[in-house]
Coordinates of C-alpha atoms and ligand atoms in Angstrom, one line a residue:
M4 CA -13.1 -16.7 10.0
Q5 CA -15.1 -14.5 7.7
I6 CA -16.1 -15.5 4.2
D7 CA -18.1 -12.8 2.5
R8 CA -17.0 -13.9 -0.9
K9 CA -15.5 -17.2 -1.9
I10 CA -12.2 -16.7 -3.7
C11 CA -10.9 -19.7 -5.7
F12 CA -7.8 -20.4 -7.8
P13 CA -8.8 -20.0 -11.4
K14 CA -9.2 -23.0 -13.7
D15 CA -5.6 -22.6 -15.0
R16 CA -4.5 -23.0 -11.3
K17 CA -2.5 -19.7 -11.4
L18 CA -3.6 -17.1 -9.0
R19 CA -2.6 -13.5 -9.7
I20 CA -2.8 -11.0 -6.8
L21 CA -2.1 -7.3 -7.4
Q22 CA -0.9 -5.4 -4.4
V23 CA -1.6 -1.6 -4.6
S24 CA 0.0 0.1 -1.6
D25 CA -0.3 3.7 -0.5
P26 CA -2.4 5.1 -3.4
Q27 CA -2.9 8.0 -0.9
D28 CA -4.7 10.7 -2.8
M29 CA -7.4 13.3 -2.4
H30 CA -10.9 14.1 -3.7
F31 CA -9.0 15.9 -6.6
V32 CA -6.6 13.2 -7.8
R33 CA -3.3 13.1 -9.6
R34 CA -4.1 11.6 -13.0
A35 CA -0.8 9.8 -13.6
M36 CA -1.6 7.4 -10.8
L37 CA -5.0 6.6 -12.2
K38 CA -3.5 5.9 -15.6
M39 CA -0.8 3.7 -14.0
L40 CA -3.4 1.7 -12.1
D41 CA -5.7 1.3 -15.2
A42 CA -2.7 -0.1 -17.1
A43 CA -1.8 -2.4 -14.2
Y44 CA -5.3 -3.9 -14.0
D45 CA -5.5 -4.4 -17.8
T46 CA -1.9 -5.8 -18.1
V47 CA -2.0 -8.1 -15.1
Q48 CA -5.7 -9.0 -15.1
P49 CA -5.5 -10.0 -11.5
D50 CA -7.8 -12.4 -9.8
L51 CA -7.7 -10.3 -6.7
V52 CA -6.5 -6.7 -5.7
V53 CA -5.2 -6.1 -2.2
F54 CA -4.9 -2.4 -1.1
T55 CA -2.4 -2.3 1.7
G56 CA -3.0 0.9 3.4
D57 CA -2.9 4.7 3.1
N58 CA -5.7 4.0 0.6
V59 CA -6.5 7.7 0.6
H60 CA -4.7 10.8 2.0
G61 CA -7.1 10.8 5.0
N62 CA -5.5 13.4 7.2
H63 CA -5.8 16.1 4.6
L64 CA -9.5 15.7 3.8
D65 CA -10.5 18.3 6.3
E66 CA -8.2 21.0 4.8
N67 CA -9.6 24.1 3.2
R68 CA -7.7 26.9 1.5
L69 CA -5.0 28.8 3.4
G70 CA -4.4 26.0 5.8
M71 CA -7.9 26.4 7.5
K72 CA -9.5 23.1 8.7
T73 CA -13.2 22.3 8.5
K74 CA -15.1 20.4 11.2
D75 CA -18.0 19.8 8.7
K76 CA -18.3 16.0 9.0
A77 CA -20.7 15.8 6.0
L78 CA -18.2 17.7 3.8
I79 CA -15.3 15.5 4.9
A80 CA -17.4 12.4 4.2
K81 CA -18.3 13.7 0.8
R82 CA -14.6 14.3 0.0
M83 CA -13.7 10.9 1.4
A84 CA -16.3 9.2 -0.8
Q85 CA -14.9 11.0 -3.9
A86 CA -11.2 10.2 -3.0
L87 CA -12.1 6.6 -2.4
D88 CA -14.1 6.3 -5.5
Y89 CA -11.1 7.4 -7.6
V90 CA -9.2 4.4 -6.2
L91 CA -11.9 1.8 -6.1
R92 CA -14.1 2.5 -9.2
P93 CA -11.6 1.2 -11.7
V94 CA -11.4 -2.1 -9.9
Q95 CA -15.2 -2.3 -9.4
A96 CA -15.7 -1.5 -13.1
R97 CA -13.6 -4.5 -14.1
Q98 CA -15.4 -6.7 -11.6
I99 CA -12.2 -7.7 -9.8
P100 CA -12.7 -8.7 -6.1
F101 CA -10.7 -6.5 -3.8
C102 CA -9.9 -6.2 -0.1
M103 CA -7.9 -3.8 2.1
I104 CA -6.1 -3.0 5.2
Y105 CA -5.6 0.5 6.6
G106 CA -2.4 2.6 6.9
N107 CA -1.4 5.4 9.2
H108 CA -2.9 8.1 6.9
D109 CA -6.3 6.2 7.0
D110 CA -6.1 6.1 10.8
L111 CA -5.5 9.9 10.8
N112 CA -8.7 10.4 8.7
P113 CA -11.3 12.4 10.7
L114 CA -13.6 9.6 9.9
T115 CA -13.2 6.4 12.0
K116 CA -12.0 3.2 10.6
Q117 CA -15.5 1.8 10.8
E118 CA -17.0 4.8 9.1
Q119 CA -14.5 4.3 6.3
A120 CA -15.3 0.6 6.1
D121 CA -18.9 1.4 5.6
M122 CA -17.9 3.3 2.5
Y123 CA -15.9 0.4 1.1
K124 CA -19.0 -1.8 1.6
N125 CA -20.8 0.3 -1.1
Y126 CA -18.7 -1.5 -3.7
S127 CA -20.0 -5.0 -4.5
C128 CA -16.5 -6.3 -5.4
F129 CA -15.2 -5.4 -2.0
F130 CA -15.0 -8.2 0.5
G131 CA -13.2 -8.9 3.8
L132 CA -13.2 -7.1 7.1
N133 CA -13.6 -8.5 10.5
D134 CA -17.2 -8.4 11.8
A135 CA -16.8 -11.3 14.1
H136 CA -14.0 -10.2 16.6
P137 CA -14.8 -6.8 18.2
E138 CA -11.6 -7.0 20.2
L139 CA -9.7 -6.6 16.9
D140 CA -9.5 -3.7 14.4
C141 CA -12.0 -4.1 11.6
D142 CA -9.2 -4.5 9.1
T143 CA -7.7 -7.5 10.9
Y144 CA -9.0 -10.7 9.2
N145 CA -8.1 -13.4 6.8
V146 CA -9.0 -14.4 3.2
P147 CA -9.2 -18.1 2.7
I148 CA -8.6 -19.1 -0.9
Y149 CA -10.0 -22.3 -2.3
G150 CA -8.6 -24.6 -4.9
S151 CA -9.7 -24.4 -8.5
D152 CA -12.2 -27.1 -7.7
G153 CA -13.8 -24.8 -5.1
E154 CA -13.8 -27.5 -2.4
K155 CA -10.9 -27.0 -0.1
I156 CA -9.0 -24.1 1.3
V157 CA -5.5 -24.4 -0.2
Y158 CA -4.2 -20.9 0.4
N159 CA -4.8 -17.9 2.7
L160 CA -4.1 -14.2 3.2
W161 CA -3.6 -12.7 6.6
M162 CA -4.6 -9.1 6.7
L163 CA -3.3 -7.3 9.8
D164 CA -4.0 -3.8 11.0
S165 CA -0.9 -1.7 11.9
A166 CA -2.6 1.7 11.5
G167 CA -2.7 3.9 14.5
K168 CA -0.4 5.8 16.8
D169 CA 2.5 4.4 18.9
D170 CA 1.4 5.9 22.1
G171 CA 4.7 5.0 23.7
T172 CA 6.7 7.2 21.4
G173 CA 4.0 9.5 19.9
K174 CA 4.9 8.2 16.4
G175 CA 2.0 8.6 13.9
Y176 CA 2.2 5.0 12.8
C177 CA 1.8 1.7 14.6
Y178 CA 2.5 -2.1 14.7
V179 CA 0.5 -5.3 14.8
K180 CA -1.0 -5.4 18.2
P181 CA -0.7 -8.4 20.6
E182 CA -4.4 -9.3 20.4
A183 CA -4.0 -9.6 16.6
I184 CA -1.0 -11.9 17.0
R185 CA -3.0 -14.1 19.4
W186 CA -5.9 -14.2 17.0
Y187 CA -3.5 -15.1 14.1
Q188 CA -2.1 -18.0 16.1
S189 CA -5.6 -19.3 17.0
E190 CA -7.0 -18.9 13.4
S191 CA -3.9 -20.5 11.9
D192 CA -4.3 -23.5 14.1
T193 CA -8.0 -23.8 13.0
L194 CA -6.9 -23.7 9.3
K195 CA -4.2 -26.2 10.0
A196 CA -6.6 -28.6 11.7
A197 CA -9.0 -28.4 8.8
N198 CA -6.1 -29.1 6.4
G199 CA -5.3 -32.4 7.9
G200 CA -2.7 -31.0 10.3
A201 CA -0.6 -29.3 7.6
P202 CA -0.1 -25.5 7.7
V203 CA -2.0 -23.6 5.0
P204 CA 0.5 -21.6 2.9
S205 CA -0.2 -17.9 3.3
L206 CA 0.8 -14.4 2.5
M207 CA 0.7 -11.9 5.5
F208 CA 0.0 -8.3 4.6
Q209 CA 0.4 -5.3 7.0
H210 CA 1.0 -1.7 6.3
V211 CA 3.9 -0.8 8.6
P212 CA 7.0 -3.1 8.4
V213 CA 8.2 -5.0 11.5
P214 CA 11.0 -3.2 13.5
Q215 CA 13.5 -5.9 12.6
I216 CA 13.5 -4.5 9.0
T217 CA 16.0 -1.8 10.1
E218 CA 18.6 -4.6 10.6
L219 CA 18.9 -4.6 6.8
F220 CA 20.4 -1.1 6.8
V221 CA 24.1 -0.6 7.4
Q222 CA 26.2 2.6 7.9
C223 CA 27.8 4.0 4.8
E224 CA 29.7 7.1 3.6
A225 CA 27.6 10.2 3.2
D226 CA 28.5 10.4 -0.5
D227 CA 27.5 6.8 -1.1
P228 CA 25.0 6.9 -4.0
D229 CA 22.8 4.5 -2.1
A230 CA 22.8 6.5 1.2
V231 CA 19.3 7.1 2.4
Q232 CA 17.7 9.8 4.5
W233 CA 18.2 8.9 8.2
R234 CA 15.4 9.7 10.6
G235 CA 17.0 8.3 13.7
D236 CA 18.9 9.6 16.7
D237 CA 22.3 9.8 15.1
D238 CA 23.4 11.7 12.0
L239 CA 25.1 8.8 10.3
P240 CA 24.1 7.8 6.7
Y241 CA 22.7 4.4 6.1
K242 CA 22.0 2.2 3.1
L243 CA 20.2 -1.1 2.3
D244 CA 22.8 -3.9 2.7
P245 CA 23.0 -5.4 -0.8
E246 CA 24.2 -8.7 0.8
R247 CA 21.1 -9.1 2.9
A248 CA 18.3 -7.9 0.6
E249 CA 17.5 -7.8 -3.1
G250 CA 16.1 -4.5 -4.3
F251 CA 16.6 -0.9 -3.4
A252 CA 15.8 1.7 -0.7
A253 CA 15.6 5.4 -0.9
E254 CA 14.6 6.0 2.7
Y255 CA 15.3 4.6 6.1
P256 CA 12.3 2.6 7.4
C257 CA 9.7 4.5 9.4
V258 CA 8.9 1.8 11.9
C259 CA 8.2 1.5 15.6
D260 CA 10.5 -0.3 18.0
T261 CA 7.7 -2.2 19.6
D262 CA 7.7 -6.0 19.0
F263 CA 5.1 -8.3 20.4
G264 CA 6.7 -11.5 19.1
Q265 CA 5.1 -11.5 15.7
L266 CA 8.1 -13.2 14.0
D267 CA 8.3 -15.9 16.7
A268 CA 4.6 -16.6 16.1
I269 CA 5.1 -16.8 12.4
R270 CA 8.0 -19.2 12.7
A271 CA 6.0 -21.4 15.2
Q272 CA 2.9 -21.5 12.9
G273 CA 5.0 -22.3 9.8
D274 CA 2.3 -21.1 7.4
V275 CA 3.6 -17.7 6.2
C276 CA 5.3 -17.8 2.8
A277 CA 6.1 -14.1 3.1
L278 CA 5.4 -11.1 5.2
V279 CA 4.5 -8.1 2.9
F280 CA 4.7 -4.4 3.8
G281 CA 3.8 -1.0 2.3
H282 CA 4.3 2.3 4.1
D283 CA 7.9 3.2 3.0
H284 CA 7.0 4.5 -0.4
A285 CA 10.5 4.7 -1.9
N286 CA 11.6 1.2 -0.8
C287 CA 11.4 -2.1 -2.7
F288 CA 13.1 -5.2 -1.6
D289 CA 12.9 -8.9 -0.9
T290 CA 14.8 -10.5 2.0
N291 CA 14.9 -13.3 4.5
L292 CA 15.2 -12.1 8.1
H293 CA 15.1 -14.2 11.2
G294 CA 13.8 -17.1 9.1
V295 CA 10.9 -15.2 7.6
R296 CA 10.7 -14.0 4.0
M297 CA 9.9 -10.3 4.0
I298 CA 8.8 -8.2 1.0
Q299 CA 8.7 -4.4 0.8
T300 CA 6.4 -2.9 -1.7
P301 CA 6.7 0.7 -2.8
G302 CA 3.9 3.2 -2.9
A303 CA 1.6 4.0 -5.9
S304 CA 0.8 7.6 -4.9
F305 CA 1.9 10.6 -7.0
R306 CA 0.6 13.1 -4.4
S307 CA 3.0 11.8 -1.7
Y308 CA 6.7 11.2 -2.0
G309 CA 8.2 8.6 -4.3
T310 CA 10.5 8.2 -7.3
P311 CA 10.1 7.1 -10.9
Q312 CA 11.9 3.9 -9.8
S313 CA 9.4 3.2 -7.0
R314 CA 6.0 4.4 -8.0
G315 CA 4.2 1.2 -9.0
V316 CA 2.4 -1.9 -8.0
R317 CA 3.4 -5.5 -7.0
V318 CA 2.3 -8.7 -8.6
F319 CA 2.2 -12.1 -6.9
E320 CA 1.8 -15.2 -9.1
I321 CA 0.9 -18.3 -7.1
D322 CA 0.7 -21.8 -8.7
E323 CA -1.8 -24.0 -6.9
K324 CA 0.5 -27.0 -7.6
D325 CA 3.4 -25.4 -5.7
P326 CA 1.9 -22.6 -3.5
W327 CA 4.9 -22.3 -1.2
N328 CA 7.0 -20.9 -4.0
F329 CA 5.6 -18.0 -5.9
D330 CA 6.8 -15.3 -8.3
T331 CA 6.6 -11.7 -7.4
Y332 CA 7.7 -8.5 -9.2
I333 CA 7.1 -4.8 -9.4
L334 CA 5.5 -3.0 -12.3
T335 CA 6.3 0.8 -12.2
Y336 CA 4.6 3.7 -13.9
Y337 CA 7.1 3.5 -16.8
D338 CA 7.0 -0.3 -17.0
L339 CA 3.3 -0.1 -17.5
L340 CA 3.0 3.0 -19.7
G341 CA 6.4 3.2 -21.5
K342 CA 8.6 6.2 -21.8
T343 CA 7.0 8.7 -24.3
M344 CA 6.7 12.4 -24.4
R345 CA 3.2 12.0 -23.1
T346 CA 3.9 9.7 -20.2
R347 CA 6.9 11.9 -19.2
M348 CA 4.7 15.0 -19.3
D349 CA 1.9 13.2 -17.3
Y350 CA 4.5 12.1 -14.7
F351 CA 5.8 15.7 -14.5
M352 CA 2.3 17.1 -14.1
S353 CA 1.4 14.7 -11.3
A354 CA 4.5 13.7 -9.3
D355 CA 5.1 15.2 -5.9
E356 CA 8.8 15.8 -6.5
F357 CA 7.9 18.2 -9.3
D358 CA 5.5 20.3 -7.2
V359 CA 7.9 23.3 -6.9
K360 CA 9.0 23.1 -10.6
R361 CA 5.4 23.1 -11.7
A362 CA 4.6 26.1 -9.5
V363 CA 7.6 28.0 -10.9
L364 CA 6.7 27.0 -14.5
F365 CA 3.0 28.0 -14.2
G366 CA 4.0 31.1 -12.2
A367 CA 6.4 32.2 -14.9
T368 CA 3.9 31.3 -17.7
G369 CA 1.1 33.3 -15.9
A370 CA 3.5 36.3 -15.4
A371 CA 4.5 36.1 -19.1
A372 CA 0.8 36.1 -20.1
L373 CA 0.1 39.1 -17.9
V374 CA 3.1 41.0 -19.3
A375 CA 2.0 40.1 -22.9
G376 CA -1.5 41.1 -22.1
G377 CA -0.3 44.4 -20.7
I378 CA 1.8 45.1 -23.8
A379 CA -1.0 44.3 -26.1
A380 CA -3.4 46.6 -24.2
A381 CA -0.8 49.4 -24.3
V382 CA -0.3 49.0 -28.0
H383 CA -4.0 49.0 -28.5
L384 CA -4.4 52.3 -26.5
L385 CA -1.6 53.9 -28.5
K386 CA -3.2 53.2 -31.8
Ligands
FE2_28 FE1 1.9 6.1 2.8

């Protein structure tokens, strides 16, 4: 167990955790996301921020103009430091403790996970990481949380790496590996023993959802308003089954089929209040599957895909007096900033789904300016 920084319930015994998933941006950032995150930190005033992967758009940091790629490691590292700083500086400036796990886009970064971890360590409010178990990824660890009196561990966060490639299928995203599940079982037993034999209530965060999450999706008609893009082997449309999950989905889950018995382990340990995912940016739901509560959090990124309904952050409110039951909700861009001319314009100027429209608009504006300039020059010459 690693304790770089002691996290305690606050004096009012209400712990607020803010989950920011998939901020996924570059060394030149989409400003609407920064405004959204600033508003989230000021509105929620969290005790802890958890970044749950795709923390930068890592696989694009080596791109130059016209699709050329650089191998200049120093240049990539400089871009990475800038991209990361856009995400972390607002949290650091507010002196909020924060921790993270990686996502598939972090794994695709030309910099290794450990090289990236060294950059996180430049921020004094950052804590976490696994330095004690070299057999595990550096972002597989746990965060023990002490009671408001600071004496005893009363809550816990499991942070599990799922960033990597599924070598069996070639998919560019992964799953929680068997050694991480074994470590979780062992560490959970240790926490339980120190807690007088009672499981310590925990949230378990990982980037990529478990494969069982696809069981929530049912076939539907192609013209069903809730039909989602299907990425599987058949051409049938699917939608989130409203009888099995509360929330919405705008995409079919991008998960691996591989299962190393994570849900069996969770049920046996009896300590996980909810398993929490990121990765599928446009999905947001809460469900109970195979006896485990599962929560899907949408993405914050404006550079990657998403919708006005999904772009946002998730809040967890945990009461020390009843930690097994907690409140959780999403705050979207418009929840946080309101719908005004300014916020709509900022959304349009940043969001990925308006990339083409912005290009057309600016292209037309540039062409109109050129024509106007040409006419003005001609008129001038004719005078
Ligand atoms: Fe992502």
